[in-house]
Coordinates of C-alpha atoms in Angstrom, one line a residue:
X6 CA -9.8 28.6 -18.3
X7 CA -7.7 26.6 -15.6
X8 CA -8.0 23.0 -16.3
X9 CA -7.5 21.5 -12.8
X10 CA -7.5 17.4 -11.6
X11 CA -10.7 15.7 -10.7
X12 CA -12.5 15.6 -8.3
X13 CA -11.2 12.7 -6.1
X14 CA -7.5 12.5 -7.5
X15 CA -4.7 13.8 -6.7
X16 CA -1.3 14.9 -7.3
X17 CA 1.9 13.0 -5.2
X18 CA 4.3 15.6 -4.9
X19 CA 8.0 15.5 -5.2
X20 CA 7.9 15.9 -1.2
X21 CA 5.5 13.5 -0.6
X22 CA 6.9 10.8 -2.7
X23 CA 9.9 9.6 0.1
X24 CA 7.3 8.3 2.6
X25 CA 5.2 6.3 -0.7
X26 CA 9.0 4.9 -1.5
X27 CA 9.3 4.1 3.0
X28 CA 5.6 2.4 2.7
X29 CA 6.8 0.8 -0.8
X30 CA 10.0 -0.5 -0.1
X31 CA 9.3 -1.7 3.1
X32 CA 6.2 -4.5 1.7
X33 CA 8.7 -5.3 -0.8
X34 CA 11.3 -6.2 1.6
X35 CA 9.2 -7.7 3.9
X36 CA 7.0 -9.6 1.5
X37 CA 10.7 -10.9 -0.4
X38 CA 11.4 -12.5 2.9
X39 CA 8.5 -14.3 2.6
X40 CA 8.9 -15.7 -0.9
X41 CA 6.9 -13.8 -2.5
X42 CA 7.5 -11.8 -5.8
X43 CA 6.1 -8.9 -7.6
X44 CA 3.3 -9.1 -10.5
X45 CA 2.6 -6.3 -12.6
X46 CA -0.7 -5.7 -13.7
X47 CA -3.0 -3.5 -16.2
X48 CA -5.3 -0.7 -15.5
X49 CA -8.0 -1.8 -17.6
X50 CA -10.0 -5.3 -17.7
X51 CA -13.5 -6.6 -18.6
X52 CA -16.0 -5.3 -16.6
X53 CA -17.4 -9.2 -16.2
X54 CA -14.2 -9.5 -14.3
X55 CA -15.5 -7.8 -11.7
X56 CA -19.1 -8.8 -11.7
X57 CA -18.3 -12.1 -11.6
X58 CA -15.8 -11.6 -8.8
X59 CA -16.6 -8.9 -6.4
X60 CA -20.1 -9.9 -6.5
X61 CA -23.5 -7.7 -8.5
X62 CA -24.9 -6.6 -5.3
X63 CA -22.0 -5.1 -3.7
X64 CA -21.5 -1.6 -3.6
X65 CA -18.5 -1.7 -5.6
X66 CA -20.1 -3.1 -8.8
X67 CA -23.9 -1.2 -8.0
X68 CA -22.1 2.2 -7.8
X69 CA -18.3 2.4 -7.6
X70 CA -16.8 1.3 -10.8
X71 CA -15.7 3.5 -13.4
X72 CA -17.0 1.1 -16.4
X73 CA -17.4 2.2 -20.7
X74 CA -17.7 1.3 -24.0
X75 CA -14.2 1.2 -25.9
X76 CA -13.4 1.9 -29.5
X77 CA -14.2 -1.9 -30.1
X78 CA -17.6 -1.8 -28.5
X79 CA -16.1 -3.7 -25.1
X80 CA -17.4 -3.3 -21.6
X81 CA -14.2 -2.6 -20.0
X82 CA -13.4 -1.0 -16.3
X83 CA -10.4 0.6 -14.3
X84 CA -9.9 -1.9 -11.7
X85 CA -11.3 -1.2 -8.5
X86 CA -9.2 -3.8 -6.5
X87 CA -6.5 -6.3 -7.5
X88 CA -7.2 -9.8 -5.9
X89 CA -9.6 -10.0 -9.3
X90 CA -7.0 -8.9 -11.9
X91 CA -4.3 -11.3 -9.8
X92 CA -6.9 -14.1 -10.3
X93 CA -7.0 -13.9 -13.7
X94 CA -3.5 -13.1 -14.4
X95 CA -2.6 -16.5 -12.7
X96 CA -5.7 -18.4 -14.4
X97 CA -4.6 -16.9 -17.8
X98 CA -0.8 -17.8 -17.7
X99 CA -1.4 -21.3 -17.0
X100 CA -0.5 -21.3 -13.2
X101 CA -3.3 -22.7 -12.0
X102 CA -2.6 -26.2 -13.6
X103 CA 1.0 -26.3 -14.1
X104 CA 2.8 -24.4 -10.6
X105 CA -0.4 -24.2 -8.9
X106 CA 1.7 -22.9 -5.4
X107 CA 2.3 -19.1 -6.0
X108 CA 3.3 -16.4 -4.0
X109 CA 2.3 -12.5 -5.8
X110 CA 2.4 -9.5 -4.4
X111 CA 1.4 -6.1 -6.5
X112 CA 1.5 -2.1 -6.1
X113 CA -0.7 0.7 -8.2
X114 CA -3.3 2.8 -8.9
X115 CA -7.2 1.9 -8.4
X116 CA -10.6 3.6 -9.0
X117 CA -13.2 3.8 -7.2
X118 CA -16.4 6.7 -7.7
X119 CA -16.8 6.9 -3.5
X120 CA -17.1 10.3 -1.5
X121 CA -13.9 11.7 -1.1
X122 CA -12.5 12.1 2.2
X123 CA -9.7 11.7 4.5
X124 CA -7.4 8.6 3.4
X125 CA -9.7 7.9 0.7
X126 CA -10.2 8.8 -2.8
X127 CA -11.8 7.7 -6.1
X128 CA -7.9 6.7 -7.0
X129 CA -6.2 5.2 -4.5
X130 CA -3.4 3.0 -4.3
X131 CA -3.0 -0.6 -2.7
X132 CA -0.7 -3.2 -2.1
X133 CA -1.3 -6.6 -2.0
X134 CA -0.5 -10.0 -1.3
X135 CA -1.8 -13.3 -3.2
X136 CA -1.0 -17.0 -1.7
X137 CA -2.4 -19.6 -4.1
X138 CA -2.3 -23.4 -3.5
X139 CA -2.5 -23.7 0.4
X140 CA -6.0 -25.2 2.1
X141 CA -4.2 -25.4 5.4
X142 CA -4.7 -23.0 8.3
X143 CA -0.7 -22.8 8.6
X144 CA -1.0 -21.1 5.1
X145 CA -3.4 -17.9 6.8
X146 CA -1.3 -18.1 10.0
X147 CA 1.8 -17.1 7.8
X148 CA 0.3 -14.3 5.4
X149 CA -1.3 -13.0 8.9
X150 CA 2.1 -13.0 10.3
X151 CA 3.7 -11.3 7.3
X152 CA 0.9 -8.4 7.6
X153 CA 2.1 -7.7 10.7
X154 CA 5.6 -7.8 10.6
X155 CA 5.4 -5.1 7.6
X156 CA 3.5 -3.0 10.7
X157 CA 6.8 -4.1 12.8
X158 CA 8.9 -2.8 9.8
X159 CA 6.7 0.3 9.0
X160 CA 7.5 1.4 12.4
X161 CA 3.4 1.1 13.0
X162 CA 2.8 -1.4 15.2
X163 CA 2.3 0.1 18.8
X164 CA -0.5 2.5 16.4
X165 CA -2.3 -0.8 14.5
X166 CA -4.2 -3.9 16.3
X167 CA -5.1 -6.8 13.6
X168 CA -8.8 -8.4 14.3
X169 CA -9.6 -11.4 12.7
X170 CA -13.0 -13.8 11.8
X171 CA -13.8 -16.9 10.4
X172 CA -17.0 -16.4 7.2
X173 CA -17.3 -20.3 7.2
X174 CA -18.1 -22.0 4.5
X175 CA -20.6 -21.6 1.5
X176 CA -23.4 -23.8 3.6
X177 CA -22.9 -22.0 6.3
X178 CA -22.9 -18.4 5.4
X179 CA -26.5 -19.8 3.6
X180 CA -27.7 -21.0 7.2
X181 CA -26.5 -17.5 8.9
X182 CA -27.7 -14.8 6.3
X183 CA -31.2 -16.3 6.6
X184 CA -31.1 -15.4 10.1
X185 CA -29.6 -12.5 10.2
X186 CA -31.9 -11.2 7.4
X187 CA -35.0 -12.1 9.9
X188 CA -33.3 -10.0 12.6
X189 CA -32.7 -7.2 10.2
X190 CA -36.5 -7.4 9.0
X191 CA -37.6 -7.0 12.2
X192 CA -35.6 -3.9 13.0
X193 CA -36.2 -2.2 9.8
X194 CA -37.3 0.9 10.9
X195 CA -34.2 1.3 12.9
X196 CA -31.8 1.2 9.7
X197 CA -30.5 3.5 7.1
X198 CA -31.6 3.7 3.9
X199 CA -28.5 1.9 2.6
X200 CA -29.2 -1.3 4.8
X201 CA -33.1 -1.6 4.4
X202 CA -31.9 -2.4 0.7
X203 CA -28.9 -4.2 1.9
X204 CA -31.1 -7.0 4.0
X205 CA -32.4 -8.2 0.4
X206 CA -29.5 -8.0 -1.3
X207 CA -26.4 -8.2 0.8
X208 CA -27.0 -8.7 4.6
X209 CA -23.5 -9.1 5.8
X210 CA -23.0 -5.6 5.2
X211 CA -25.0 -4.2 7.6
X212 CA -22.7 -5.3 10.2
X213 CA -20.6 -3.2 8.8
X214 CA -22.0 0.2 8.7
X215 CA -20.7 2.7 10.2
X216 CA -24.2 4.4 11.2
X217 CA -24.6 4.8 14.8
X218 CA -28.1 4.2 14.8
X219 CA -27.2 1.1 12.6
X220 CA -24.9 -0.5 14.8
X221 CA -27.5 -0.1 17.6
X222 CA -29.6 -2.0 15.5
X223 CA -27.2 -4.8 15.1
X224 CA -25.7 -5.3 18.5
X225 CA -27.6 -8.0 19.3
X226 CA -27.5 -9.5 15.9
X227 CA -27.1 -13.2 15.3
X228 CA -23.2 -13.9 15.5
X229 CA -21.7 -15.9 12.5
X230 CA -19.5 -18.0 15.1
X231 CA -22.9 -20.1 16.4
X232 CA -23.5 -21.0 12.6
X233 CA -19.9 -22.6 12.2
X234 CA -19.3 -26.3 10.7
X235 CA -17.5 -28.3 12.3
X236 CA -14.3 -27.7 9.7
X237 CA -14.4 -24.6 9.9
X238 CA -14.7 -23.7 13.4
X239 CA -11.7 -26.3 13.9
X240 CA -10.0 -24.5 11.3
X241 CA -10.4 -21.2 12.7
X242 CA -9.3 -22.9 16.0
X243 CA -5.9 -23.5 14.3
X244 CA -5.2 -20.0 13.0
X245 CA -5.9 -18.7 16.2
X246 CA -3.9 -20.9 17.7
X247 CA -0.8 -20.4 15.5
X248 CA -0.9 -17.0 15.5
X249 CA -0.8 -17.2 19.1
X250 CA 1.9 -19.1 19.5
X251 CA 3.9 -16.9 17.7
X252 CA 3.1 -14.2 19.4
X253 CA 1.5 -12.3 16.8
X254 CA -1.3 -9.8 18.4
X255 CA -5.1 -10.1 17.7
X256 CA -8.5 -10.0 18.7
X257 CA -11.5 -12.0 17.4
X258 CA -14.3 -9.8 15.8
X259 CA -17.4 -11.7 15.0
X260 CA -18.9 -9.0 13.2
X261 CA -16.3 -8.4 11.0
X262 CA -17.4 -8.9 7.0
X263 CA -16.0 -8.6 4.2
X264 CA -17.3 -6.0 1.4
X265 CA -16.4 -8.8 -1.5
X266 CA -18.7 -11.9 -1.9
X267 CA -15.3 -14.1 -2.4
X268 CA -14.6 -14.4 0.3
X269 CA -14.7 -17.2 2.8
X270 CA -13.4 -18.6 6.3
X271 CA -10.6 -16.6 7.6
X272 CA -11.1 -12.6 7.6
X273 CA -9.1 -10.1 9.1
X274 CA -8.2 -6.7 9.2
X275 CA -5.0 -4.2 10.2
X276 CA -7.0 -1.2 11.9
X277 CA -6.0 2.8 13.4
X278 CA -8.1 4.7 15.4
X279 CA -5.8 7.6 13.9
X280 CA -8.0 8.0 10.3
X281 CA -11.6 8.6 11.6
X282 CA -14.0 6.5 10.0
X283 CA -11.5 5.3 7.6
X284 CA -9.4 2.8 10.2
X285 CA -8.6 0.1 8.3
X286 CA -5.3 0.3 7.0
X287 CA -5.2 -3.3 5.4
X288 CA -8.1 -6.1 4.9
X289 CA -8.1 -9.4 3.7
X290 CA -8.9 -13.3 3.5
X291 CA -9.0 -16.5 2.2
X292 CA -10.9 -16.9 -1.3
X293 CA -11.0 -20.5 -2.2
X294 CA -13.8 -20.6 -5.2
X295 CA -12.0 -17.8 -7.0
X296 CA -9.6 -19.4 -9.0
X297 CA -12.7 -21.9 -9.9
X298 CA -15.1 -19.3 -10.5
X299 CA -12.8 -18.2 -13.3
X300 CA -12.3 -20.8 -15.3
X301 CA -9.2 -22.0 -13.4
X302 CA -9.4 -25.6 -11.2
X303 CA -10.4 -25.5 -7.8
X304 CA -7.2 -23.8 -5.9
X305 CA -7.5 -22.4 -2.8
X306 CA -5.8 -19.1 -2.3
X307 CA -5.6 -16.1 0.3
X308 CA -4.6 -12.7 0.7
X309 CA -4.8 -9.3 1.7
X310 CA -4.4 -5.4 0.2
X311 CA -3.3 -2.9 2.2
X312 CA -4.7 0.9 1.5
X313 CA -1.2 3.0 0.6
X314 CA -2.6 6.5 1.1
X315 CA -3.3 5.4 4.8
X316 CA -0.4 3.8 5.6
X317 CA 1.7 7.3 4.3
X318 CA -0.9 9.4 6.8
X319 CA 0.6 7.2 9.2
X320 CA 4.0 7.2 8.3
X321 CA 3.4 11.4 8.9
X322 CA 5.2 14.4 7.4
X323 CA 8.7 14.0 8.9
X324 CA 9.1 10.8 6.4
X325 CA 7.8 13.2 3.5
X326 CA 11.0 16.0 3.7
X327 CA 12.9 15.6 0.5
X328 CA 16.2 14.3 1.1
X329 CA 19.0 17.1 1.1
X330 CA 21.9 16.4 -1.4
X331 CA 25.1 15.3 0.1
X332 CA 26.9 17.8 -1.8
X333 CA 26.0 21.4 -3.7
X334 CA 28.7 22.0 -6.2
X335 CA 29.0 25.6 -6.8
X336 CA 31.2 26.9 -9.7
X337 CA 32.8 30.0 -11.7
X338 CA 33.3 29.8 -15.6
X339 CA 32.8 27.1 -17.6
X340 CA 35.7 25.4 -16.5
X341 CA 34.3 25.2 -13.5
X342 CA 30.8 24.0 -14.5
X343 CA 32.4 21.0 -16.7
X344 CA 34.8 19.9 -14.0
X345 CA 31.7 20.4 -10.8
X346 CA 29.8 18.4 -13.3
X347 CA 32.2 15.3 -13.7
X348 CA 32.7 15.2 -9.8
X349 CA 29.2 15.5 -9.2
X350 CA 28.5 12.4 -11.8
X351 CA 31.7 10.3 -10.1
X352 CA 29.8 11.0 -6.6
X353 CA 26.4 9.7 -7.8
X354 CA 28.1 7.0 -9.5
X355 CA 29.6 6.0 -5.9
X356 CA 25.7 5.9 -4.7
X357 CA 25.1 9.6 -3.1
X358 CA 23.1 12.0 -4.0
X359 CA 24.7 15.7 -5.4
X360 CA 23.0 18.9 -6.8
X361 CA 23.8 22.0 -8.9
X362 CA 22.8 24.7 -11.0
X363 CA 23.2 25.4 -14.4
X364 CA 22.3 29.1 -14.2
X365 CA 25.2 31.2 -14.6
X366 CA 24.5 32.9 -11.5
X367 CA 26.7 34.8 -8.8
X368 CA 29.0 32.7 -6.5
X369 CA 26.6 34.3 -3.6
X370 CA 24.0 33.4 -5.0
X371 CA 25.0 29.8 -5.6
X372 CA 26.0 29.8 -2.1
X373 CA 22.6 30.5 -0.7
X374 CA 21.5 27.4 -2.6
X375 CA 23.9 25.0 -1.4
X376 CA 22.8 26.6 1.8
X377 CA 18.6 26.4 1.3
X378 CA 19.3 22.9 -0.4
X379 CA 20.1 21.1 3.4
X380 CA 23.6 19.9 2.1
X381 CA 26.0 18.6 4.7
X382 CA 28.9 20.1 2.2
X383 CA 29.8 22.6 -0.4
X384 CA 32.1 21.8 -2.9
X385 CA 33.4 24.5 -4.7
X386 CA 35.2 25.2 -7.9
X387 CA 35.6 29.3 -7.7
X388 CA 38.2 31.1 -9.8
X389 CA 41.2 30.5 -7.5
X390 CA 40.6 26.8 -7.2
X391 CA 40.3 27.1 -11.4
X392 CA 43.7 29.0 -11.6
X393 CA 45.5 26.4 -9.2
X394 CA 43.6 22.9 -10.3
X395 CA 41.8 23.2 -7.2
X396 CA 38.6 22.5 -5.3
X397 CA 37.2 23.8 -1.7
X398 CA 34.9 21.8 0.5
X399 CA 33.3 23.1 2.9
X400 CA 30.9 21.9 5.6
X401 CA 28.0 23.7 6.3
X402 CA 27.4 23.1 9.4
X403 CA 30.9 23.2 11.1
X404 CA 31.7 26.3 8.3
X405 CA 34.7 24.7 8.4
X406 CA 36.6 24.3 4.4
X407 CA 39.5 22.6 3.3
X408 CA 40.8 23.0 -0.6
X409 CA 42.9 19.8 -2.5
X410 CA 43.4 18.7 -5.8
X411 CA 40.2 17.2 -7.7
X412 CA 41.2 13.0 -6.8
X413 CA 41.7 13.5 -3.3
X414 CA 38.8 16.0 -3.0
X415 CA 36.8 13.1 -4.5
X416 CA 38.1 10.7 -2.0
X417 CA 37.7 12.5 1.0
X418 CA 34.4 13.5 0.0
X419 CA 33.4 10.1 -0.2
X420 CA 34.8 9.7 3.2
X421 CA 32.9 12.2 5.0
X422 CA 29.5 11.7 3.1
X423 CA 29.7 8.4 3.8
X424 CA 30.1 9.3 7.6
X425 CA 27.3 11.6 7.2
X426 CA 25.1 8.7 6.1
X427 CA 26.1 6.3 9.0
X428 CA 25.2 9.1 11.5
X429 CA 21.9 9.4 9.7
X430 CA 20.8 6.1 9.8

């Protein structure tokens, strides 16, 4: 019997894996710009982790986690998201009291049992971005900003609009769920099954259902804005206003929610019409009982986690062609193979990338190789070059071939590759 990968995962193939390194690299430089640094974290945590966090009536904790019972008779869980895990990490380290001003960002695997379907799968990977110690509208403005220049640096922007919302405050979410469950209530009938339970247990959530015949329902729902305080609307009025400013695009989406009960105040999202019902490509917010709710003091804290697998749909296939070598060394005798090896070492040493077989193949063969390979040369140590301390270079696109001894075959190597590379980029 074939054992085969479950349902829901996924292998990233070798030609895939250049557009995970584009999306990867480019948060990392981005997010570096910004002061922020990388945090590692584990797979596995307590499953009160995420109770406590996430919330017990969202979807995530009802039906999503992958939770057991360990050797040592622990509740433990593959983490479904990362702000949680990031919490904790900075909580348990002693951040929260002593440096209390952080900036974290993170990459890697998470698990979630959902239906499988385009850009989405039960493990998925994220990046995200934690700012702790920051109350001040300025502080959303910036990780805002920094969402969107990754889009600028992706090359995604013109396909991407970011919406953004304000949740208010504790009191004020209190005030506005009572009357949006009333309005749900009376349009029962009109809901999926999945909302009639979710205007007991989590009402914010219907505005976000993707149902036709649910967003009917909701169109004329009670909007969040109208239930405002009077600090947060002004601070909502600030972010706006900054983001503005700086010319940093948006729209404002009162019905946008968030699917964690953390959250609170500013929301917003990085969305595609490109990935069907799947269009946001990043989602976040500002979360300022976290660090409270565990264990930590009271530190207010944003951020935002940005769905990988989407952004490398977006990205597209051209950025998923494995790079070609710089150079195919193709050889005769051992001679040959020991002295294509040490060039082909001194070449990768000098930061370019070289190939070649060890078979002990035909020189025709090894020629069609350096050919199907996509190398801009050929460098070749046949029994001629062997006899006379020799090697050949050839281009393979020109068919052009010149042969010199090994250190100035090196350096004009170097040379050309080098002017491959600058035409590349």
């Amino acid at each position: 019997m074939n054992i085969k990968r479950l349902k829901g995962f996924r292998d990233i193939l070798p030609s895939e894996t250049p557009a995970w390194r584009l999306v990867e690299e480019s948060a990392s430089r981005v997010f570096g710009k910004y002061g922020y640094e990388e945090l590692r974290l584990p797979l596995l945590e307590e499953t009160p982790l995420f109770k406590r966090t996430i919330g017990e009536a969202t979807d995530i904790v009802e039906k999503e986690m992958y939770t057991f019972t360990d050797a040592g008779d622990n509740m433990v869980t593959l983490r479904p998201e990362g702000t949680a895990s990031t919490v904790r990490a900075y909580v348990e380290n002693g951040f929260a009291r002593s440096h209390p001003k952080e900036r974290w960002f993170y990459m890697g695997p998470m698990f979630r049992r959902e239906r499988p379907q385009k850009g989405r799968f039960r493990q998925f990977h994220q990046i995200g971005a934690e700012c702790f110690g920051w109350a001040e509208p300025a502080a959303d403005a910036d990780v805002i900003s920094m969402l969107w220049d990754f889009a600028v640096d992706l090359g995604i922007s013109s396909r991407v609009s970011m919406e953004v919302n304000s949740l208010g405050c504790a009191s004020d979410r209190s005030a506005y769920i009572e009357e949006l469950r009333k309005y749900l209530e009376s349009r029962s009938d009109s809901l999926c099954s999945n909302c009639k339970e979710r205007t007991t247990r989590n009402p914010l959530r219907v505005l976000d259902c993707k149902s036709p015949h649910c967003q009917e329902a909701t169109k004329d729902a009670p909007s969040l804005e109208n239930y405002l305080c009077e600090d947060c609307a002004e601070h909502f009025t600030v972010v706006c206003g900054i983001l503005s400013s700086e010319k940093v695009p948006f729209k404002v989406n009162n019905r946008m929610v968030r699917g964690l009960d953390y959250y609170n105040r500013t929301t917003f999202e990085l969305l595609t019409n490109e990935l069907g019902s799947q269009n946001a490509v990043a989602a976040g917010g500002r979360y300022d009982g976290l660090v409270e709710l565990l264990g930590g003091p009271a530190v207010p804290a944003l951020g935002f986690a940005m769905g990988v697998e989407r952004l490398v749909l977006m990205v597209g296939e051209g950025a998923g062609i494995r790079s070609a070598p710089g150079a195919y060394f193709v050889y005769r005798t051992e001679e040959g193979q020991r002295r294509a090896f040490s060039l082909k070492r001194q070449l990768i040493g000098e930061g370019f990338k070289a190939d070649m077989d060890y078979e002990e193949r035909s020189f025709k063969a090894q020629m069609r190789a350096a050919g199907s390979s996509g190398a801009a040369f050929a460098v070749i140590f046949g029994e001629s070059e062997i006899a006379e301390g020799k090697v050949t270079i050839k281009d393979m696109q020109k068919g052009e071939q010149v042969t010199l001894d090994d250190k100035e075959a090196k350096d004009v190597l170097i040379q050309r590759l080098r002017m491959e590379s600058e035409l590349g980029d």
